[in-house]
PDB file of C-alpha atoms in Angstrom:
ATOM      1  CA  VAL A 715     102.706  74.166 108.384  1.00  0.00           C
ATOM      2  CA  PHE A 716     103.618  77.745 109.277  1.00  0.00           C
ATOM      3  CA  ILE A 717     106.919  78.160 107.482  1.00  0.00           C
ATOM      4  CA  SER A 718     109.175  81.065 108.400  1.00  0.00           C
ATOM      5  CA  VAL A 719     110.214  83.210 105.446  1.00  0.00           C
ATOM      6  CA  THR A 720     112.436  86.266 105.015  1.00  0.00           C
ATOM      7  CA  SER A 721     111.642  89.320 102.915  1.00  0.00           C
ATOM      8  CA  VAL A 722     113.641  92.469 102.201  1.00  0.00           C
ATOM      9  CA  LEU A 723     111.576  95.657 102.252  1.00  0.00           C
ATOM     10  CA  ASN A 724     112.603  98.797 100.392  1.00  0.00           C
ATOM     11  CA  MET A 725     111.395 101.606 102.660  1.00  0.00           C
ATOM     12  CA  SER A 726     113.093 104.387 100.702  1.00  0.00           C
ATOM     13  CA  VAL A 727     109.777 105.301  99.019  1.00  0.00           C
ATOM     14  CA  PHE A 728     108.666 106.727 102.379  1.00  0.00           C
ATOM     15  CA  LYS A 729     111.852 108.569 103.309  1.00  0.00           C
ATOM     16  CA  ASP A 730     110.684 112.008 102.178  1.00  0.00           C
ATOM     17  CA  GLN A 731     107.237 111.665 103.724  1.00  0.00           C
ATOM     18  CA  PHE A 732     108.053 110.054 107.081  1.00  0.00           C
ATOM     19  CA  VAL A 733     110.951 109.599 109.435  1.00  0.00           C
ATOM     20  CA  LEU A 734     111.904 106.013 108.551  1.00  0.00           C
ATOM     21  CA  GLU A 735     113.032 105.150 112.077  1.00  0.00           C
ATOM     22  CA  ASP A 736     109.619 106.153 113.427  1.00  0.00           C
ATOM     23  CA  LEU A 737     107.843 104.196 110.702  1.00  0.00           C
ATOM     24  CA  ILE A 738     109.890 101.066 111.455  1.00  0.00           C
ATOM     25  CA  GLN A 739     109.070 101.354 115.176  1.00  0.00           C
ATOM     26  CA  GLU A 740     105.381 101.596 114.301  1.00  0.00           C
ATOM     27  CA  LEU A 741     105.634  98.490 112.105  1.00  0.00           C
ATOM     28  CA  LYS A 742     107.316  96.575 114.934  1.00  0.00           C
ATOM     29  CA  LYS A 743     104.479  97.454 117.308  1.00  0.00           C
ATOM     30  CA  LYS A 744     101.858  96.495 114.737  1.00  0.00           C
ATOM     31  CA  SER A 745     103.542  93.259 113.601  1.00  0.00           C
ATOM     32  CA  THR A 746     104.757  91.662 116.837  1.00  0.00           C
ATOM     33  CA  ALA A 747     104.937  88.224 115.174  1.00  0.00           C
ATOM     34  CA  LEU A 748     107.703  89.438 112.828  1.00  0.00           C
ATOM     35  CA  SER A 749     111.428  89.953 113.433  1.00  0.00           C
ATOM     36  CA  PHE A 750     113.017  93.056 111.900  1.00  0.00           C
ATOM     37  CA  GLY A 751     116.689  93.456 111.007  1.00  0.00           C
ATOM     38  CA  PRO A 752     118.607  96.750 111.141  1.00  0.00           C
ATOM     39  CA  LEU A 753     117.559  99.569 108.808  1.00  0.00           C
ATOM     40  CA  GLN A 754     120.217 100.004 106.082  1.00  0.00           C
ATOM     41  CA  SER A 755     121.384 103.367 104.766  1.00  0.00           C
ATOM     42  CA  ASN A 756     119.671 102.678 101.412  1.00  0.00           C
ATOM     43  CA  GLY A 757     116.304 102.202 103.132  1.00  0.00           C
ATOM     44  CA  HIS A 758     116.310  98.394 102.979  1.00  0.00           C
ATOM     45  CA  ILE A 759     115.335  96.268 105.969  1.00  0.00           C
ATOM     46  CA  SER A 760     114.927  92.491 106.301  1.00  0.00           C
ATOM     47  CA  VAL A 761     111.827  91.002 107.912  1.00  0.00           C
ATOM     48  CA  GLN A 762     111.389  87.409 109.040  1.00  0.00           C
ATOM     49  CA  GLY A 763     108.245  85.544 110.069  1.00  0.00           C
ATOM     50  CA  SER A 764     105.341  83.485 108.770  1.00  0.00           C
ATOM     51  CA  PHE A 765     104.158  84.094 105.225  1.00  0.00           C
ATOM     52  CA  PRO A 766     100.648  85.238 106.276  1.00  0.00           C
ATOM     53  CA  ALA A 767     102.123  87.754 108.754  1.00  0.00           C
ATOM     54  CA  ILE A 768     104.460  89.174 106.104  1.00  0.00           C
ATOM     55  CA  LYS A 769     101.534  89.288 103.658  1.00  0.00           C
ATOM     56  CA  LEU A 770      99.582  91.404 106.172  1.00  0.00           C
ATOM     57  CA  LEU A 771     102.580  93.713 106.547  1.00  0.00           C
ATOM     58  CA  ARG A 772     102.855  94.047 102.775  1.00  0.00           C
ATOM     59  CA  ASP A 773      99.173  94.928 102.472  1.00  0.00           C
ATOM     60  CA  PHE A 774      99.567  97.582 105.176  1.00  0.00           C
ATOM     61  CA  LEU A 775     102.572  99.139 103.428  1.00  0.00           C
ATOM     62  CA  LEU A 776     100.714  99.171 100.110  1.00  0.00           C
ATOM     63  CA  LEU A 777      97.938 101.105 101.804  1.00  0.00           C
ATOM     64  CA  LYS A 778     100.435 103.581 103.188  1.00  0.00           C
ATOM     65  CA  ALA A 779     102.075 104.013  99.771  1.00  0.00           C
ATOM     66  CA  LYS A 780      98.661 104.749  98.253  1.00  0.00           C
ATOM     67  CA  SER A 781      98.027 107.320 100.971  1.00  0.00           C
ATOM     68  CA  LEU A 782     100.976 109.471  99.875  1.00  0.00           C
ATOM     69  CA  PRO A 783      99.780 112.771  98.370  1.00  0.00           C
ATOM     70  CA  GLU A 784      99.542 112.750  94.580  1.00  0.00           C
ATOM     71  CA  LYS A 785     101.776 115.808  94.486  1.00  0.00           C
ATOM     72  CA  ASP A 786     104.543 113.877  96.246  1.00  0.00           C
ATOM     73  CA  LYS A 787     104.208 111.016  93.777  1.00  0.00           C
ATOM     74  CA  ARG A 788     104.541 113.323  90.775  1.00  0.00           C
ATOM     75  CA  GLU A 789     107.536 115.140  92.233  1.00  0.00           C
ATOM     76  CA  GLY A 790     109.660 112.053  92.691  1.00  0.00           C
ATOM     77  CA  SER A 791     112.718 113.863  91.377  1.00  0.00           C
ATOM     78  CA  GLN A 792     112.269 116.839  93.730  1.00  0.00           C
ATOM     79  CA  PRO A 793     112.420 115.429  97.253  1.00  0.00           C
ATOM     80  CA  HIS A 794     113.452 118.784  98.718  1.00  0.00           C
ATOM     81  CA  GLN A 795     109.920 120.085  98.082  1.00  0.00           C
ATOM     82  CA  ARG A 796     108.286 117.424 100.292  1.00  0.00           C
ATOM     83  CA  PRO A 797     107.546 118.225 103.933  1.00  0.00           C
ATOM     84  CA  ARG A 798     109.060 115.770 106.407  1.00  0.00           C
ATOM     85  CA  ARG A 799     106.807 115.006 109.337  1.00  0.00           C
ATOM     86  CA  ARG A 800     106.816 112.522 112.160  1.00  0.00           C
ATOM     87  CA  LEU A 801     104.468 109.551 112.070  1.00  0.00           C
ATOM     88  CA  GLN A 802     101.466 109.742 114.390  1.00  0.00           C
ATOM     89  CA  GLN A 803      99.774 106.580 115.683  1.00  0.00           C
ATOM     90  CA  HIS A 804      96.239 107.877 115.218  1.00  0.00           C
ATOM     91  CA  ARG A 805      97.054 108.654 111.575  1.00  0.00           C
ATOM     92  CA  LEU A 806      97.680 104.952 110.887  1.00  0.00           C
ATOM     93  CA  ALA A 807      94.175 104.081 112.001  1.00  0.00           C
ATOM     94  CA  ARG A 808      92.623 106.687 109.730  1.00  0.00           C
ATOM     95  CA  GLU A 809      94.590 105.514 106.692  1.00  0.00           C
ATOM     96  CA  THR A 810      93.687 101.875 107.257  1.00  0.00           C
ATOM     97  CA  SER A 811      90.016 102.695 107.683  1.00  0.00           C
ATOM     98  CA  ASN A 812      89.984 104.356 104.257  1.00  0.00           C
ATOM     99  CA  PHE A 813      91.180 101.223 102.502  1.00  0.00           C
ATOM    100  CA  VAL A 814      88.793 100.795  99.537  1.00  0.00           C
ATOM    101  CA  HIS A 815      85.535 102.372  98.443  1.00  0.00           C
ATOM    102  CA  ASP A 816      83.421 101.041  95.600  1.00  0.00           C
ATOM    103  CA  ALA A 817      81.038 102.922  93.343  1.00  0.00           C
ATOM    104  CA  ASP A 818      78.371 102.967  96.092  1.00  0.00           C
ATOM    105  CA  ASP A 819      80.861 104.443  98.586  1.00  0.00           C
ATOM    106  CA  ARG A 820      80.799 101.265 100.654  1.00  0.00           C
ATOM    107  CA  GLU A 821      83.720 100.700 102.970  1.00  0.00           C
ATOM    108  CA  LYS A 822      85.810  97.573 102.261  1.00  0.00           C
ATOM    109  CA  GLN A 823      88.644  95.801 104.069  1.00  0.00           C
ATOM    110  CA  VAL A 824      90.644  92.688 103.189  1.00  0.00           C
ATOM    111  CA  VAL A 825      92.379  90.253 105.541  1.00  0.00           C
ATOM    112  CA  VAL A 826      94.757  87.567 104.230  1.00  0.00           C
ATOM    113  CA  LEU A 827      94.845  84.451 106.433  1.00  0.00           C
ATOM    114  CA  ASP A 828      96.423  81.020 106.481  1.00  0.00           C
ATOM    115  CA  THR A 829      93.673  78.641 105.315  1.00  0.00           C
ATOM    116  CA  ASP A 830      94.211  76.172 108.178  1.00  0.00           C
ATOM    117  CA  ILE A 831      93.902  78.919 110.791  1.00  0.00           C
ATOM    118  CA  TYR A 832      90.823  80.231 108.998  1.00  0.00           C
ATOM    119  CA  HIS A 833      89.123  76.818 109.158  1.00  0.00           C
ATOM    120  CA  TYR A 834      90.045  76.465 112.831  1.00  0.00           C
ATOM    121  CA  ALA A 835      88.733  79.933 113.717  1.00  0.00           C
ATOM    122  CA  LYS A 836      85.490  79.311 111.817  1.00  0.00           C
ATOM    123  CA  CYS A 837      84.982  76.062 113.737  1.00  0.00           C
ATOM    124  CA  PHE A 838      85.973  77.032 117.294  1.00  0.00           C
ATOM    125  CA  PHE A 839      85.697  80.838 117.299  1.00  0.00           C
ATOM    126  CA  PRO A 840      82.663  81.547 115.080  1.00  0.00           C
ATOM    127  CA  ARG A 841      81.929  84.765 116.978  1.00  0.00           C
ATOM    128  CA  THR A 842      85.038  86.231 115.352  1.00  0.00           C
ATOM    129  CA  PHE A 843      83.098  86.323 112.086  1.00  0.00           C
ATOM    130  CA  LEU A 844      79.740  87.237 113.641  1.00  0.00           C
ATOM    131  CA  VAL A 845      78.608  90.651 112.402  1.00  0.00           C
ATOM    132  CA  ASN A 846      75.427  92.700 112.353  1.00  0.00           C
ATOM    133  CA  ASP A 847      73.323  93.598 109.326  1.00  0.00           C
ATOM    134  CA  ASP A 848      75.530  96.608 108.539  1.00  0.00           C
ATOM    135  CA  VAL A 849      78.568  94.466 107.638  1.00  0.00           C
ATOM    136  CA  VAL A 850      78.975  91.623 105.115  1.00  0.00           C
ATOM    137  CA  ILE A 851      81.816  89.050 105.205  1.00  0.00           C
ATOM    138  CA  SER A 852      82.828  86.817 102.295  1.00  0.00           C
ATOM    139  CA  ASP A 853      85.894  84.647 101.694  1.00  0.00           C
ATOM    140  CA  ASN A 854      87.943  83.268  98.839  1.00  0.00           C
ATOM    141  CA  THR A 855      90.301  80.322  99.382  1.00  0.00           C
ATOM    142  CA  ASP A 856      93.267  79.722  97.083  1.00  0.00           C
ATOM    143  CA  GLY A 857      95.273  76.796  98.431  1.00  0.00           C
ATOM    144  CA  ASP A 858      97.082  77.726 101.641  1.00  0.00           C
ATOM    145  CA  ILE A 859      95.776  81.305 101.622  1.00  0.00           C
ATOM    146  CA  THR A 860      92.239  82.499 102.342  1.00  0.00           C
ATOM    147  CA  THR A 861      91.277  86.110 101.644  1.00  0.00           C
ATOM    148  CA  VAL A 862      88.455  87.484 103.786  1.00  0.00           C
ATOM    149  CA  HIS A 863      86.528  90.453 102.385  1.00  0.00           C
ATOM    150  CA  ILE A 864      84.713  92.728 104.817  1.00  0.00           C
ATOM    151  CA  GLU A 865      82.424  95.484 103.565  1.00  0.00           C
ATOM    152  CA  SER A 866      79.622  97.692 104.756  1.00  0.00           C
ATOM    153  CA  ALA A 867      76.113  96.703 103.679  1.00  0.00           C
ATOM    154  CA  GLY A 868      75.268 100.198 102.466  1.00  0.00           C
ATOM    155  CA  SER A 869      76.600 103.720 102.090  1.00  0.00           C
ATOM    156  CA  ARG A 870      75.008 104.818 105.368  1.00  0.00           C
ATOM    157  CA  SER A 871      76.747 102.174 107.428  1.00  0.00           C
ATOM    158  CA  ASP A 872      79.315 103.198 109.991  1.00  0.00           C
ATOM    159  CA  ALA A 873      82.676 102.783 108.234  1.00  0.00           C
ATOM    160  CA  GLY A 874      84.319 102.220 111.613  1.00  0.00           C
ATOM    161  CA  GLN A 875      82.427  98.944 112.039  1.00  0.00           C
ATOM    162  CA  VAL A 876      84.214  97.439 109.042  1.00  0.00           C
ATOM    163  CA  LEU A 877      87.601  98.349 110.473  1.00  0.00           C
ATOM    164  CA  ARG A 878      86.662  96.958 113.901  1.00  0.00           C
ATOM    165  CA  VAL A 879      85.644  93.626 112.360  1.00  0.00           C
ATOM    166  CA  LYS A 880      88.947  93.501 110.449  1.00  0.00           C
ATOM    167  CA  GLU A 881      90.936  94.183 113.629  1.00  0.00           C
ATOM    168  CA  LYS A 882      88.958  91.548 115.542  1.00  0.00           C
ATOM    169  CA  ILE A 883      89.784  88.918 112.906  1.00  0.00           C
ATOM    170  CA  GLU A 884      93.463  89.933 112.807  1.00  0.00           C
ATOM    171  CA  ASN A 885      93.776  89.796 116.608  1.00  0.00           C
ATOM    172  CA  GLN A 886      92.210  86.325 116.722  1.00  0.00           C
ATOM    173  CA  PHE A 887      94.530  85.193 113.917  1.00  0.00           C
ATOM    174  CA  VAL A 888      97.632  86.363 115.816  1.00  0.00           C
ATOM    175  CA  GLU A 889      96.589  84.465 118.965  1.00  0.00           C
ATOM    176  CA  LEU A 890      95.857  81.248 117.079  1.00  0.00           C
ATOM    177  CA  HIS A 891      99.056  81.505 115.041  1.00  0.00           C
ATOM    178  CA  LYS A 892     101.099  81.310 118.259  1.00  0.00           C
ATOM    179  CA  ASP A 893      99.503  78.027 119.324  1.00  0.00           C
ATOM    180  CA  LEU A 894      98.404  76.025 116.294  1.00  0.00           C
ATOM    181  CA  GLY A 895     100.190  73.326 114.356  1.00  0.00           C
ATOM    182  CA  LYS A 896      99.168  70.613 111.905  1.00  0.00           C
ATOM    183  CA  GLU A 897      99.747  66.885 111.492  1.00  0.00           C
ATOM    184  CA  ARG A 898      98.827  65.030 108.295  1.00  0.00           C
ATOM    185  CA  ILE A 899      97.984  61.363 107.827  1.00  0.00           C
ATOM    186  CA  TYR A 900      98.562  60.309 104.214  1.00  0.00           C
ATOM    187  CA  PHE A 901      96.451  57.683 102.449  1.00  0.00           C
ATOM    188  CA  GLU A 902      99.017  56.778  99.806  1.00  0.00           C
ATOM    189  CA  GLU A 903      99.135  53.038  99.121  1.00  0.00           C
ATOM    190  CA  ARG A 904      96.357  52.392 101.640  1.00  0.00           C
ATOM    191  CA  THR A 905      93.243  50.375 100.851  1.00  0.00           C
ATOM    192  CA  ARG A 906      89.746  51.796 101.108  1.00  0.00           C
ATOM    193  CA  ASP A 907      89.213  49.747 104.281  1.00  0.00           C
ATOM    194  CA  GLU A 908      92.371  51.242 105.850  1.00  0.00           C
ATOM    195  CA  LYS A 909      91.215  54.751 105.014  1.00  0.00           C
ATOM    196  CA  TRP A 910      87.857  54.046 106.637  1.00  0.00           C
ATOM    197  CA  ARG A 911      89.567  52.735 109.782  1.00  0.00           C
ATOM    198  CA  TYR A 912      91.678  55.894 110.072  1.00  0.00           C
ATOM    199  CA  GLU A 913      88.608  58.083 109.677  1.00  0.00           C
ATOM    200  CA  TRP A 914      86.746  56.008 112.267  1.00  0.00           C
ATOM    201  CA  ALA A 915      89.677  56.252 114.688  1.00  0.00           C
ATOM    202  CA  CYS A 916      89.725  60.045 114.330  1.00  0.00           C
ATOM    203  CA  GLU A 917      85.996  60.298 115.006  1.00  0.00           C
ATOM    204  CA  SER A 918      86.139  57.957 117.989  1.00  0.00           C
ATOM    205  CA  LEU A 919      88.932  59.984 119.641  1.00  0.00           C
ATOM    206  CA  LYS A 920      87.402  63.387 118.931  1.00  0.00           C
ATOM    207  CA  SER A 921      85.539  63.566 122.261  1.00  0.00           C
ATOM    208  CA  ARG A 922      88.841  63.272 124.160  1.00  0.00           C
ATOM    209  CA  TYR A 923      90.389  66.082 122.103  1.00  0.00           C
ATOM    210  CA  PRO A 924      87.560  68.631 121.828  1.00  0.00           C
ATOM    211  CA  TYR A 925      89.752  71.437 120.473  1.00  0.00           C
ATOM    212  CA  ILE A 926      91.286  69.528 117.597  1.00  0.00           C
ATOM    213  CA  LEU A 927      89.969  70.111 114.073  1.00  0.00           C
ATOM    214  CA  ILE A 928      89.868  67.097 111.752  1.00  0.00           C
ATOM    215  CA  ILE A 929      89.568  67.761 107.998  1.00  0.00           C
ATOM    216  CA  PRO A 930      89.325  64.606 105.840  1.00  0.00           C
ATOM    217  CA  TYR A 931      90.364  64.673 102.171  1.00  0.00           C
ATOM    218  CA  ASP A 932      90.505  61.943  99.539  1.00  0.00           C
ATOM    219  CA  THR A 933      94.292  61.633  99.842  1.00  0.00           C
ATOM    220  CA  HIS A 934      94.910  62.512 103.499  1.00  0.00           C
ATOM    221  CA  ILE A 935      93.519  63.747 106.809  1.00  0.00           C
ATOM    222  CA  ASP A 936      94.625  67.095 108.272  1.00  0.00           C
ATOM    223  CA  ILE A 937      94.677  67.416 112.060  1.00  0.00           C
ATOM    224  CA  ILE A 938      94.899  71.009 113.329  1.00  0.00           C
ATOM    225  CA  GLY A 939      95.209  72.206 116.907  1.00  0.00           C
ATOM    226  CA  ASN A 940      97.609  72.739 119.780  1.00  0.00           C
ATOM    227  CA  SER A 941     100.987  71.350 118.697  1.00  0.00           C
ATOM    228  CA  SER A 942     101.412  68.912 121.609  1.00  0.00           C
ATOM    229  CA  LYS A 943      97.798  67.735 121.481  1.00  0.00           C
ATOM    230  CA  ILE A 944      97.802  66.957 117.768  1.00  0.00           C
ATOM    231  CA  PHE A 945     100.995  64.921 118.196  1.00  0.00           C
ATOM    232  CA  GLU A 946      99.316  62.834 120.909  1.00  0.00           C
ATOM    233  CA  PHE A 947      96.144  62.539 118.858  1.00  0.00           C
ATOM    234  CA  THR A 948      97.947  61.401 115.701  1.00  0.00           C
ATOM    235  CA  LYS A 949      99.921  58.803 117.643  1.00  0.00           C
ATOM    236  CA  GLU A 950      96.741  57.377 119.187  1.00  0.00           C
ATOM    237  CA  VAL A 951      95.037  57.260 115.781  1.00  0.00           C
ATOM    238  CA  SER A 952      97.973  55.332 114.309  1.00  0.00           C
ATOM    239  CA  ASP A 953      98.007  52.924 117.266  1.00  0.00           C
TER     240      ASP A 953
END
């Protein structure tokens, strides 16, 4: 379910604002689930990992590109006028915390998650999405990807709370991504009675596999959990 993909990043847009080697090292520390290739002389670098992890990296780089001074953007043909400075870790946190503001000056953050992991976290780790009255969480699911929106409830809310909720969700996602897998039981060419028996078998075995998530659909059943456990569970259901 978590397919590994490869993307080539063009980091040359940052070369006159940051030391690229330092920026790459910072990305490696932030995105431990990804594998980075060597940095090429033209500023290109290959990255390999799960699609959701690469999506998070892309969103972070888009934020950083938006943070470049407007003067630097206008003077694209005059790189010698741009100051070169080394990347500071605390600066990353400040840039991320200033992600989006709406007309009411409310802080907003967005986290892109794999839909299966999102369902699993909502079921077994609901405290990950538990917030106080100062923060509002909403989600939008589009197939395999779920986008979680986090925003402050009002202009007086502590903007740092929104960022802390985002980081809590991301950290939980990384931990679950290491452990989770999915098995699928298809209902193609099965009678209604056979479908019912499969659903009954899943429910009857659930107590023996308390940390497995079962999601029934009209055409199949998705079984999400620890990779070895879901294999055992699926085999018992079929038997």
